[in-house]
Amino acid sequence: MARGENQLNSAVDSSDASAPRYLLVMTATIVPAANAGVKRADPKLRLEDYKRALRYWLNYEHPAADRILLLENSGADLSELRAIAADENPRGKAVEILCVPGNRIPEGTNYGYTEMQMLDDGLALSQLRRETTHMVKATGRLIFPALGKALDRIKSRIGKPFDLMVDCRKLGFPRRGFDAAVQLFVCSHAFYDRVLRDAKKEMNSTDVRLLEHLIFRKVIPFRGRPGYYLRFPCNVEPVGYSGFKSRSYDSPKTALTRAMRAALRVIAPGYWF
């Protein structure tokens, strides 16, 4: 199949017509830009990360991953990923794999700018987006085993569709203030189009340099409003390797942080850690 074409398999339909219809959006950059500043920069290594994550989501049983859109913005060869979607898809999930060129990072921003550009352009091209109501944005090299658990907890709380689930955090020393975790968030398509589309234009070299800053700025006005969750109801930790530092998320230091975060969600849910 030629680069940039859709690869589409039959969708797995939900029996509950009122439930959100999720589109899992995997963002991918196999060949990082020269000024991306990431240590996990080897294209072969990154491709293996994406292949591993795609296999995981193809076997994930929760409806959050019933439909998958993988977006790649460096123009790399996607044939191996397309082969996995076609040949290693035991649940017959609907899959689109799209090449969305444009990984040039403008001066004064970072690779978060190109990630939002990839989302803006890729979502506009996606056929699966038109069949769904919500997107689960996931950094494509990582997996999040507790994603379904978090969505089920939200569903049990409100029993109706929501517009946003994102994890905002209080920054620790030496940093100050707050930001939003952007490796994973969930929002309705309507929310994305109304609030996040074209938001990349607000990034700059001072107070909104990182994507974490941008997303926090865009979502914080919705704090406390019904249907908008600015903290995950449980820990949804990534599995894989950090792109920035190329460190495993299963390190002992990370395990301690996860345990503290999980405890605080229970005993001090209003404290953003």
PDB file of C-alpha atoms in Angstrom:
ATOM      1  CA  MET A   1       0.000   0.000   0.000  1.00  0.00           C
ATOM      2  CA  ALA A   2       1.394   3.413  -0.946  1.00  0.00           C
ATOM      3  CA  ARG A   3       2.616   5.776   1.756  1.00  0.00           C
ATOM      4  CA  GLY A   4      -0.119   8.040   3.125  1.00  0.00           C
ATOM      5  CA  GLU A   5      -3.003   5.764   2.168  1.00  0.00           C
ATOM      6  CA  ASN A   6      -5.499   4.561   4.739  1.00  0.00           C
ATOM      7  CA  GLN A   7      -5.425   0.994   5.968  1.00  0.00           C
ATOM      8  CA  LEU A   8      -8.928   0.209   7.149  1.00  0.00           C
ATOM      9  CA  ASN A   9     -10.301  -2.979   8.659  1.00  0.00           C
ATOM     10  CA  SER A  10     -13.873  -3.624   9.838  1.00  0.00           C
ATOM     11  CA  ALA A  11     -14.739  -1.783  13.048  1.00  0.00           C
ATOM     12  CA  VAL A  12     -15.787  -3.423  16.304  1.00  0.00           C
ATOM     13  CA  ASP A  13     -19.115  -1.812  17.164  1.00  0.00           C
ATOM     14  CA  SER A  14     -20.299  -1.135  20.702  1.00  0.00           C
ATOM     15  CA  SER A  15     -23.664  -2.555  21.690  1.00  0.00           C
ATOM     16  CA  ASP A  16     -24.415   0.547  23.794  1.00  0.00           C
ATOM     17  CA  ALA A  17     -25.447   3.287  21.370  1.00  0.00           C
ATOM     18  CA  SER A  18     -25.150   5.954  24.088  1.00  0.00           C
ATOM     19  CA  ALA A  19     -21.562   5.061  25.023  1.00  0.00           C
ATOM     20  CA  PRO A  20     -18.649   7.126  23.685  1.00  0.00           C
ATOM     21  CA  ARG A  21     -17.156   5.686  20.514  1.00  0.00           C
ATOM     22  CA  TYR A  22     -13.424   6.016  21.018  1.00  0.00           C
ATOM     23  CA  LEU A  23     -10.675   6.525  18.469  1.00  0.00           C
ATOM     24  CA  LEU A  24      -7.228   5.696  19.844  1.00  0.00           C
ATOM     25  CA  VAL A  25      -4.831   8.128  18.167  1.00  0.00           C
ATOM     26  CA  MET A  26      -1.178   7.072  18.227  1.00  0.00           C
ATOM     27  CA  THR A  27       1.180   9.951  17.391  1.00  0.00           C
ATOM     28  CA  ALA A  28       4.460   8.867  15.826  1.00  0.00           C
ATOM     29  CA  THR A  29       7.712  10.412  14.618  1.00  0.00           C
ATOM     30  CA  ILE A  30      10.079   7.679  13.469  1.00  0.00           C
ATOM     31  CA  VAL A  31      12.839  10.074  12.352  1.00  0.00           C
ATOM     32  CA  PRO A  32      12.977  13.029  14.799  1.00  0.00           C
ATOM     33  CA  ALA A  33      13.925  16.476  13.567  1.00  0.00           C
ATOM     34  CA  ALA A  34      17.559  17.472  14.123  1.00  0.00           C
ATOM     35  CA  ASN A  35      16.516  20.090  16.696  1.00  0.00           C
ATOM     36  CA  ALA A  36      14.040  17.871  18.560  1.00  0.00           C
ATOM     37  CA  GLY A  37      16.492  17.357  21.424  1.00  0.00           C
ATOM     38  CA  VAL A  38      15.440  13.770  22.186  1.00  0.00           C
ATOM     39  CA  LYS A  39      17.924  11.113  23.285  1.00  0.00           C
ATOM     40  CA  ARG A  40      15.809   8.255  21.961  1.00  0.00           C
ATOM     41  CA  ALA A  41      16.480   9.380  18.400  1.00  0.00           C
ATOM     42  CA  ASP A  42      17.525   6.181  16.602  1.00  0.00           C
ATOM     43  CA  PRO A  43      14.813   5.570  13.953  1.00  0.00           C
ATOM     44  CA  LYS A  44      15.233   1.784  14.179  1.00  0.00           C
ATOM     45  CA  LEU A  45      14.755   1.865  17.935  1.00  0.00           C
ATOM     46  CA  ARG A  46      11.758   4.168  17.677  1.00  0.00           C
ATOM     47  CA  LEU A  47      10.141   2.031  14.981  1.00  0.00           C
ATOM     48  CA  GLU A  48      10.410  -1.000  17.266  1.00  0.00           C
ATOM     49  CA  ASP A  49       8.709   1.026  20.010  1.00  0.00           C
ATOM     50  CA  TYR A  50       5.817   1.853  17.671  1.00  0.00           C
ATOM     51  CA  LYS A  51       5.507  -1.740  16.470  1.00  0.00           C
ATOM     52  CA  ARG A  52       5.392  -3.015  20.042  1.00  0.00           C
ATOM     53  CA  ALA A  53       2.745  -0.472  21.050  1.00  0.00           C
ATOM     54  CA  LEU A  54       0.590  -1.147  17.980  1.00  0.00           C
ATOM     55  CA  ARG A  55       0.588  -4.872  18.720  1.00  0.00           C
ATOM     56  CA  TYR A  56      -0.435  -4.117  22.293  1.00  0.00           C
ATOM     57  CA  TRP A  57      -3.377  -1.916  21.317  1.00  0.00           C
ATOM     58  CA  LEU A  58      -4.536  -4.397  18.667  1.00  0.00           C
ATOM     59  CA  ASN A  59      -4.947  -6.924  21.485  1.00  0.00           C
ATOM     60  CA  TYR A  60      -6.354  -4.486  24.070  1.00  0.00           C
ATOM     61  CA  GLU A  61      -9.862  -5.590  25.008  1.00  0.00           C
ATOM     62  CA  HIS A  62     -11.369  -2.314  26.203  1.00  0.00           C
ATOM     63  CA  PRO A  63     -13.516  -0.283  23.736  1.00  0.00           C
ATOM     64  CA  ALA A  64     -11.025   2.580  24.123  1.00  0.00           C
ATOM     65  CA  ALA A  65      -8.893   0.830  21.497  1.00  0.00           C
ATOM     66  CA  ASP A  66     -11.585  -0.630  19.244  1.00  0.00           C
ATOM     67  CA  ARG A  67     -10.537   1.808  16.511  1.00  0.00           C
ATOM     68  CA  ILE A  68      -6.956   2.925  15.982  1.00  0.00           C
ATOM     69  CA  LEU A  69      -5.493   5.843  14.054  1.00  0.00           C
ATOM     70  CA  LEU A  70      -1.703   5.981  13.767  1.00  0.00           C
ATOM     71  CA  LEU A  71      -0.279   9.285  12.525  1.00  0.00           C
ATOM     72  CA  GLU A  72       3.367   9.640  11.443  1.00  0.00           C
ATOM     73  CA  ASN A  73       4.948  12.945  10.444  1.00  0.00           C
ATOM     74  CA  SER A  74       8.554  12.273   9.350  1.00  0.00           C
ATOM     75  CA  GLY A  75       7.835  10.559   6.017  1.00  0.00           C
ATOM     76  CA  ALA A  76       9.352   7.267   7.176  1.00  0.00           C
ATOM     77  CA  ASP A  77       8.502   3.894   5.649  1.00  0.00           C
ATOM     78  CA  LEU A  78       5.336   2.623   7.355  1.00  0.00           C
ATOM     79  CA  SER A  79       5.127  -0.763   5.633  1.00  0.00           C
ATOM     80  CA  GLU A  80       6.048  -2.756   8.739  1.00  0.00           C
ATOM     81  CA  LEU A  81       3.368  -1.017  10.791  1.00  0.00           C
ATOM     82  CA  ARG A  82       0.795  -1.593   8.052  1.00  0.00           C
ATOM     83  CA  ALA A  83       1.738  -5.274   7.922  1.00  0.00           C
ATOM     84  CA  ILE A  84       1.159  -5.600  11.665  1.00  0.00           C
ATOM     85  CA  ALA A  85      -2.256  -3.942  11.367  1.00  0.00           C
ATOM     86  CA  ALA A  86      -3.214  -6.338   8.569  1.00  0.00           C
ATOM     87  CA  ASP A  87      -1.696  -9.598   9.804  1.00  0.00           C
ATOM     88  CA  GLU A  88      -1.615  -9.321  13.621  1.00  0.00           C
ATOM     89  CA  ASN A  89      -5.101  -8.042  14.316  1.00  0.00           C
ATOM     90  CA  PRO A  90      -6.950 -10.898  16.060  1.00  0.00           C
ATOM     91  CA  ARG A  91      -9.954  -8.788  17.024  1.00  0.00           C
ATOM     92  CA  GLY A  92     -10.461  -7.365  13.538  1.00  0.00           C
ATOM     93  CA  LYS A  93     -10.113  -3.782  14.695  1.00  0.00           C
ATOM     94  CA  ALA A  94     -10.468  -0.824  12.375  1.00  0.00           C
ATOM     95  CA  VAL A  95      -7.049   0.705  11.736  1.00  0.00           C
ATOM     96  CA  GLU A  96      -5.929   3.766   9.799  1.00  0.00           C
ATOM     97  CA  ILE A  97      -2.251   4.523   9.266  1.00  0.00           C
ATOM     98  CA  LEU A  98      -1.623   7.956   7.798  1.00  0.00           C
ATOM     99  CA  CYS A  99       1.511   9.839   6.814  1.00  0.00           C
ATOM    100  CA  VAL A 100       1.051  13.504   7.735  1.00  0.00           C
ATOM    101  CA  PRO A 101       4.209  15.357   6.648  1.00  0.00           C
ATOM    102  CA  GLY A 102       5.473  18.216   8.770  1.00  0.00           C
ATOM    103  CA  ASN A 103       8.007  17.599  11.557  1.00  0.00           C
ATOM    104  CA  ARG A 104       9.843  20.929  11.229  1.00  0.00           C
ATOM    105  CA  ILE A 105       9.992  22.553  14.673  1.00  0.00           C
ATOM    106  CA  PRO A 106       9.581  26.357  14.551  1.00  0.00           C
ATOM    107  CA  GLU A 107      12.094  28.507  16.413  1.00  0.00           C
ATOM    108  CA  GLY A 108      11.078  29.118  20.018  1.00  0.00           C
ATOM    109  CA  THR A 109       8.972  25.963  20.405  1.00  0.00           C
ATOM    110  CA  ASN A 110       9.718  22.265  20.789  1.00  0.00           C
ATOM    111  CA  TYR A 111       8.491  19.019  19.236  1.00  0.00           C
ATOM    112  CA  GLY A 112       5.116  19.535  20.923  1.00  0.00           C
ATOM    113  CA  TYR A 113       4.293  22.038  18.190  1.00  0.00           C
ATOM    114  CA  THR A 114       4.669  19.413  15.471  1.00  0.00           C
ATOM    115  CA  GLU A 115       2.670  16.920  17.527  1.00  0.00           C
ATOM    116  CA  MET A 116      -0.296  19.295  17.613  1.00  0.00           C
ATOM    117  CA  GLN A 117       0.181  20.015  13.919  1.00  0.00           C
ATOM    118  CA  MET A 118       0.091  16.271  13.272  1.00  0.00           C
ATOM    119  CA  LEU A 119      -3.151  15.953  15.215  1.00  0.00           C
ATOM    120  CA  ASP A 120      -4.773  18.912  13.468  1.00  0.00           C
ATOM    121  CA  ASP A 121      -3.922  17.609  10.007  1.00  0.00           C
ATOM    122  CA  GLY A 122      -4.334  13.897  10.657  1.00  0.00           C
ATOM    123  CA  LEU A 123      -7.707  14.137  12.382  1.00  0.00           C
ATOM    124  CA  ALA A 124      -9.036  16.183   9.480  1.00  0.00           C
ATOM    125  CA  LEU A 125      -8.080  13.363   7.077  1.00  0.00           C
ATOM    126  CA  SER A 126      -9.279  10.434   9.181  1.00  0.00           C
ATOM    127  CA  GLN A 127     -12.316   8.445   8.105  1.00  0.00           C
ATOM    128  CA  LEU A 128     -12.542   6.752  11.504  1.00  0.00           C
ATOM    129  CA  ARG A 129     -12.874  10.095  13.258  1.00  0.00           C
ATOM    130  CA  ARG A 130     -16.175  10.611  11.472  1.00  0.00           C
ATOM    131  CA  GLU A 131     -17.447   7.329  12.954  1.00  0.00           C
ATOM    132  CA  THR A 132     -16.452   8.138  16.549  1.00  0.00           C
ATOM    133  CA  THR A 133     -17.234  10.668  19.266  1.00  0.00           C
ATOM    134  CA  HIS A 134     -14.059  10.813  21.379  1.00  0.00           C
ATOM    135  CA  MET A 135     -10.349  10.482  20.848  1.00  0.00           C
ATOM    136  CA  VAL A 136      -7.754   8.928  23.122  1.00  0.00           C
ATOM    137  CA  LYS A 137      -4.507  10.705  22.280  1.00  0.00           C
ATOM    138  CA  ALA A 138      -1.525   8.498  23.143  1.00  0.00           C
ATOM    139  CA  THR A 139       2.166   8.965  22.499  1.00  0.00           C
ATOM    140  CA  GLY A 140       2.607   6.178  19.984  1.00  0.00           C
ATOM    141  CA  ARG A 141       5.734   4.589  21.469  1.00  0.00           C
ATOM    142  CA  LEU A 142       4.061   3.999  24.845  1.00  0.00           C
ATOM    143  CA  ILE A 143       1.287   1.839  26.221  1.00  0.00           C
ATOM    144  CA  PHE A 144      -1.071   2.619  29.100  1.00  0.00           C
ATOM    145  CA  PRO A 145      -2.502  -0.595  30.580  1.00  0.00           C
ATOM    146  CA  ALA A 146      -4.781   1.229  33.064  1.00  0.00           C
ATOM    147  CA  LEU A 147      -6.502   3.356  30.408  1.00  0.00           C
ATOM    148  CA  GLY A 148      -9.650   1.212  30.373  1.00  0.00           C
ATOM    149  CA  LYS A 149      -9.823   1.207  34.169  1.00  0.00           C
ATOM    150  CA  ALA A 150      -9.769   5.021  34.266  1.00  0.00           C
ATOM    151  CA  LEU A 151     -12.475   5.348  31.614  1.00  0.00           C
ATOM    152  CA  ASP A 152     -14.670   2.802  33.385  1.00  0.00           C
ATOM    153  CA  ARG A 153     -14.366   4.741  36.639  1.00  0.00           C
ATOM    154  CA  ILE A 154     -15.446   7.942  34.927  1.00  0.00           C
ATOM    155  CA  LYS A 155     -18.383   6.111  33.378  1.00  0.00           C
ATOM    156  CA  SER A 156     -19.470   4.708  36.741  1.00  0.00           C
ATOM    157  CA  ARG A 157     -19.342   8.191  38.288  1.00  0.00           C
ATOM    158  CA  ILE A 158     -21.463  10.054  35.781  1.00  0.00           C
ATOM    159  CA  GLY A 159     -23.107   7.402  33.600  1.00  0.00           C
ATOM    160  CA  LYS A 160     -23.018   9.645  30.544  1.00  0.00           C
ATOM    161  CA  PRO A 161     -20.467  10.902  28.020  1.00  0.00           C
ATOM    162  CA  PHE A 162     -17.849  13.418  29.150  1.00  0.00           C
ATOM    163  CA  ASP A 163     -15.798  15.982  27.251  1.00  0.00           C
ATOM    164  CA  LEU A 164     -12.323  15.785  28.774  1.00  0.00           C
ATOM    165  CA  MET A 165     -10.064  13.569  30.870  1.00  0.00           C
ATOM    166  CA  VAL A 166      -6.496  14.809  31.326  1.00  0.00           C
ATOM    167  CA  ASP A 167      -3.979  14.641  34.161  1.00  0.00           C
ATOM    168  CA  CYS A 168      -2.843  18.050  35.430  1.00  0.00           C
ATOM    169  CA  ARG A 169       0.093  18.171  37.817  1.00  0.00           C
ATOM    170  CA  LYS A 170       1.812  20.426  40.330  1.00  0.00           C
ATOM    171  CA  LEU A 171       5.444  20.795  39.351  1.00  0.00           C
ATOM    172  CA  GLY A 172       8.091  19.936  41.896  1.00  0.00           C
ATOM    173  CA  PHE A 173      11.416  21.591  42.685  1.00  0.00           C
ATOM    174  CA  PRO A 174      13.154  23.222  40.868  1.00  0.00           C
ATOM    175  CA  ARG A 175      10.180  23.865  38.591  1.00  0.00           C
ATOM    176  CA  ARG A 176       7.167  25.876  39.708  1.00  0.00           C
ATOM    177  CA  GLY A 177       3.520  26.021  38.791  1.00  0.00           C
ATOM    178  CA  PHE A 178       1.393  23.424  37.036  1.00  0.00           C
ATOM    179  CA  ASP A 179       1.268  21.623  33.728  1.00  0.00           C
ATOM    180  CA  ALA A 180      -0.678  18.837  32.020  1.00  0.00           C
ATOM    181  CA  ALA A 181       0.578  15.357  31.156  1.00  0.00           C
ATOM    182  CA  VAL A 182       0.313  15.112  27.377  1.00  0.00           C
ATOM    183  CA  GLN A 183       1.430  11.545  26.727  1.00  0.00           C
ATOM    184  CA  LEU A 184      -2.206  10.555  27.200  1.00  0.00           C
ATOM    185  CA  PHE A 185      -5.463  12.465  27.306  1.00  0.00           C
ATOM    186  CA  VAL A 186      -9.057  11.830  26.243  1.00  0.00           C
ATOM    187  CA  CYS A 187     -11.489  14.358  24.835  1.00  0.00           C
ATOM    188  CA  SER A 188     -14.588  14.557  22.688  1.00  0.00           C
ATOM    189  CA  HIS A 189     -14.033  15.497  19.067  1.00  0.00           C
ATOM    190  CA  ALA A 190     -16.206  18.557  19.680  1.00  0.00           C
ATOM    191  CA  PHE A 191     -13.911  19.679  22.523  1.00  0.00           C
ATOM    192  CA  TYR A 192     -10.824  19.222  20.386  1.00  0.00           C
ATOM    193  CA  ASP A 193     -12.267  21.246  17.527  1.00  0.00           C
ATOM    194  CA  ARG A 194     -13.546  23.983  19.844  1.00  0.00           C
ATOM    195  CA  VAL A 195     -10.577  24.313  22.208  1.00  0.00           C
ATOM    196  CA  LEU A 196      -7.429  22.578  20.958  1.00  0.00           C
ATOM    197  CA  ARG A 197      -7.470  22.825  17.188  1.00  0.00           C
ATOM    198  CA  ASP A 198      -4.908  25.420  16.012  1.00  0.00           C
ATOM    199  CA  ALA A 199      -3.843  25.980  19.635  1.00  0.00           C
ATOM    200  CA  LYS A 200      -0.236  25.343  18.554  1.00  0.00           C
ATOM    201  CA  LYS A 201      -0.153  28.957  17.346  1.00  0.00           C
ATOM    202  CA  GLU A 202      -0.120  30.043  21.009  1.00  0.00           C
ATOM    203  CA  MET A 203       3.209  28.331  21.688  1.00  0.00           C
ATOM    204  CA  ASN A 204       6.170  30.668  22.186  1.00  0.00           C
ATOM    205  CA  SER A 205       9.678  30.802  23.635  1.00  0.00           C
ATOM    206  CA  THR A 206       8.660  32.074  27.077  1.00  0.00           C
ATOM    207  CA  ASP A 207       5.583  30.928  29.029  1.00  0.00           C
ATOM    208  CA  VAL A 208       4.091  28.410  26.566  1.00  0.00           C
ATOM    209  CA  ARG A 209       7.187  26.756  25.147  1.00  0.00           C
ATOM    210  CA  LEU A 210       6.183  23.165  25.910  1.00  0.00           C
ATOM    211  CA  LEU A 211       3.071  21.253  24.911  1.00  0.00           C
ATOM    212  CA  GLU A 212       2.481  20.535  28.614  1.00  0.00           C
ATOM    213  CA  HIS A 213       2.167  24.286  29.183  1.00  0.00           C
ATOM    214  CA  LEU A 214      -0.152  24.759  26.221  1.00  0.00           C
ATOM    215  CA  ILE A 215      -2.580  21.996  27.137  1.00  0.00           C
ATOM    216  CA  PHE A 216      -2.714  23.167  30.757  1.00  0.00           C
ATOM    217  CA  ARG A 217      -3.519  26.707  29.649  1.00  0.00           C
ATOM    218  CA  LYS A 218      -6.299  25.471  27.372  1.00  0.00           C
ATOM    219  CA  VAL A 219      -7.976  23.107  29.868  1.00  0.00           C
ATOM    220  CA  ILE A 220      -7.662  24.909  33.201  1.00  0.00           C
ATOM    221  CA  PRO A 221     -10.723  27.144  32.552  1.00  0.00           C
ATOM    222  CA  PHE A 222     -12.856  23.967  32.664  1.00  0.00           C
ATOM    223  CA  ARG A 223     -11.804  22.950  36.175  1.00  0.00           C
ATOM    224  CA  GLY A 224     -14.804  21.988  38.292  1.00  0.00           C
ATOM    225  CA  ARG A 225     -17.276  21.933  35.423  1.00  0.00           C
ATOM    226  CA  PRO A 226     -19.381  18.767  34.959  1.00  0.00           C
ATOM    227  CA  GLY A 227     -17.982  16.447  32.333  1.00  0.00           C
ATOM    228  CA  TYR A 228     -14.444  17.848  32.514  1.00  0.00           C
ATOM    229  CA  TYR A 229     -11.882  15.865  34.525  1.00  0.00           C
ATOM    230  CA  LEU A 230      -8.498  17.495  35.050  1.00  0.00           C
ATOM    231  CA  ARG A 231      -7.210  14.583  37.118  1.00  0.00           C
ATOM    232  CA  PHE A 232      -7.333  10.908  36.202  1.00  0.00           C
ATOM    233  CA  PRO A 233      -9.469   8.891  38.648  1.00  0.00           C
ATOM    234  CA  CYS A 234      -6.589   6.437  39.057  1.00  0.00           C
ATOM    235  CA  ASN A 235      -2.961   6.192  38.039  1.00  0.00           C
ATOM    236  CA  VAL A 236      -2.592   5.604  34.289  1.00  0.00           C
ATOM    237  CA  GLU A 237       1.139   5.188  33.993  1.00  0.00           C
ATOM    238  CA  PRO A 238       3.081   4.728  30.751  1.00  0.00           C
ATOM    239  CA  VAL A 239       5.051   1.615  29.922  1.00  0.00           C
ATOM    240  CA  GLY A 240       8.027   2.034  27.624  1.00  0.00           C
ATOM    241  CA  TYR A 241      10.879   4.504  27.295  1.00  0.00           C
ATOM    242  CA  SER A 242      10.973   8.273  27.621  1.00  0.00           C
ATOM    243  CA  GLY A 243      11.769   9.892  24.307  1.00  0.00           C
ATOM    244  CA  PHE A 244      13.470  12.869  25.918  1.00  0.00           C
ATOM    245  CA  LYS A 245      15.822  10.893  28.190  1.00  0.00           C
ATOM    246  CA  SER A 246      15.487   7.371  26.720  1.00  0.00           C
ATOM    247  CA  ARG A 247      14.915   5.989  30.229  1.00  0.00           C
ATOM    248  CA  SER A 248      12.536   3.207  31.121  1.00  0.00           C
ATOM    249  CA  TYR A 249       9.391   4.241  32.962  1.00  0.00           C
ATOM    250  CA  ASP A 250       9.864   1.183  35.174  1.00  0.00           C
ATOM    251  CA  SER A 251      12.921   2.543  36.986  1.00  0.00           C
ATOM    252  CA  PRO A 252      12.998   2.358  40.820  1.00  0.00           C
ATOM    253  CA  LYS A 253      12.745   6.169  41.088  1.00  0.00           C
ATOM    254  CA  THR A 254       9.663   6.153  38.863  1.00  0.00           C
ATOM    255  CA  ALA A 255       8.108   3.322  40.876  1.00  0.00           C
ATOM    256  CA  LEU A 256       8.380   5.409  44.047  1.00  0.00           C
ATOM    257  CA  THR A 257       6.774   8.414  42.364  1.00  0.00           C
ATOM    258  CA  ARG A 258       3.944   6.245  41.084  1.00  0.00           C
ATOM    259  CA  ALA A 259       3.269   4.856  44.551  1.00  0.00           C
ATOM    260  CA  MET A 260       3.152   8.357  46.039  1.00  0.00           C
ATOM    261  CA  ARG A 261       0.855   9.581  43.289  1.00  0.00           C
ATOM    262  CA  ALA A 262      -1.521   6.627  43.725  1.00  0.00           C
ATOM    263  CA  ALA A 263      -1.718   7.177  47.483  1.00  0.00           C
ATOM    264  CA  LEU A 264      -2.385  10.904  47.113  1.00  0.00           C
ATOM    265  CA  ARG A 265      -5.228  10.279  44.660  1.00  0.00           C
ATOM    266  CA  VAL A 266      -6.984   8.457  47.507  1.00  0.00           C
ATOM    267  CA  ILE A 267      -6.057  10.420  50.620  1.00  0.00           C
ATOM    268  CA  ALA A 268      -5.734  13.897  49.075  1.00  0.00           C
ATOM    269  CA  PRO A 269      -7.567  13.927  45.734  1.00  0.00           C
ATOM    270  CA  GLY A 270      -7.480  17.708  45.582  1.00  0.00           C
ATOM    271  CA  TYR A 271      -3.671  17.769  45.603  1.00  0.00           C
ATOM    272  CA  TRP A 272      -2.305  17.697  42.073  1.00  0.00           C
ATOM    273  CA  PHE A 273       0.910  15.669  42.137  1.00  0.00           C
TER     274      PHE A 273
END
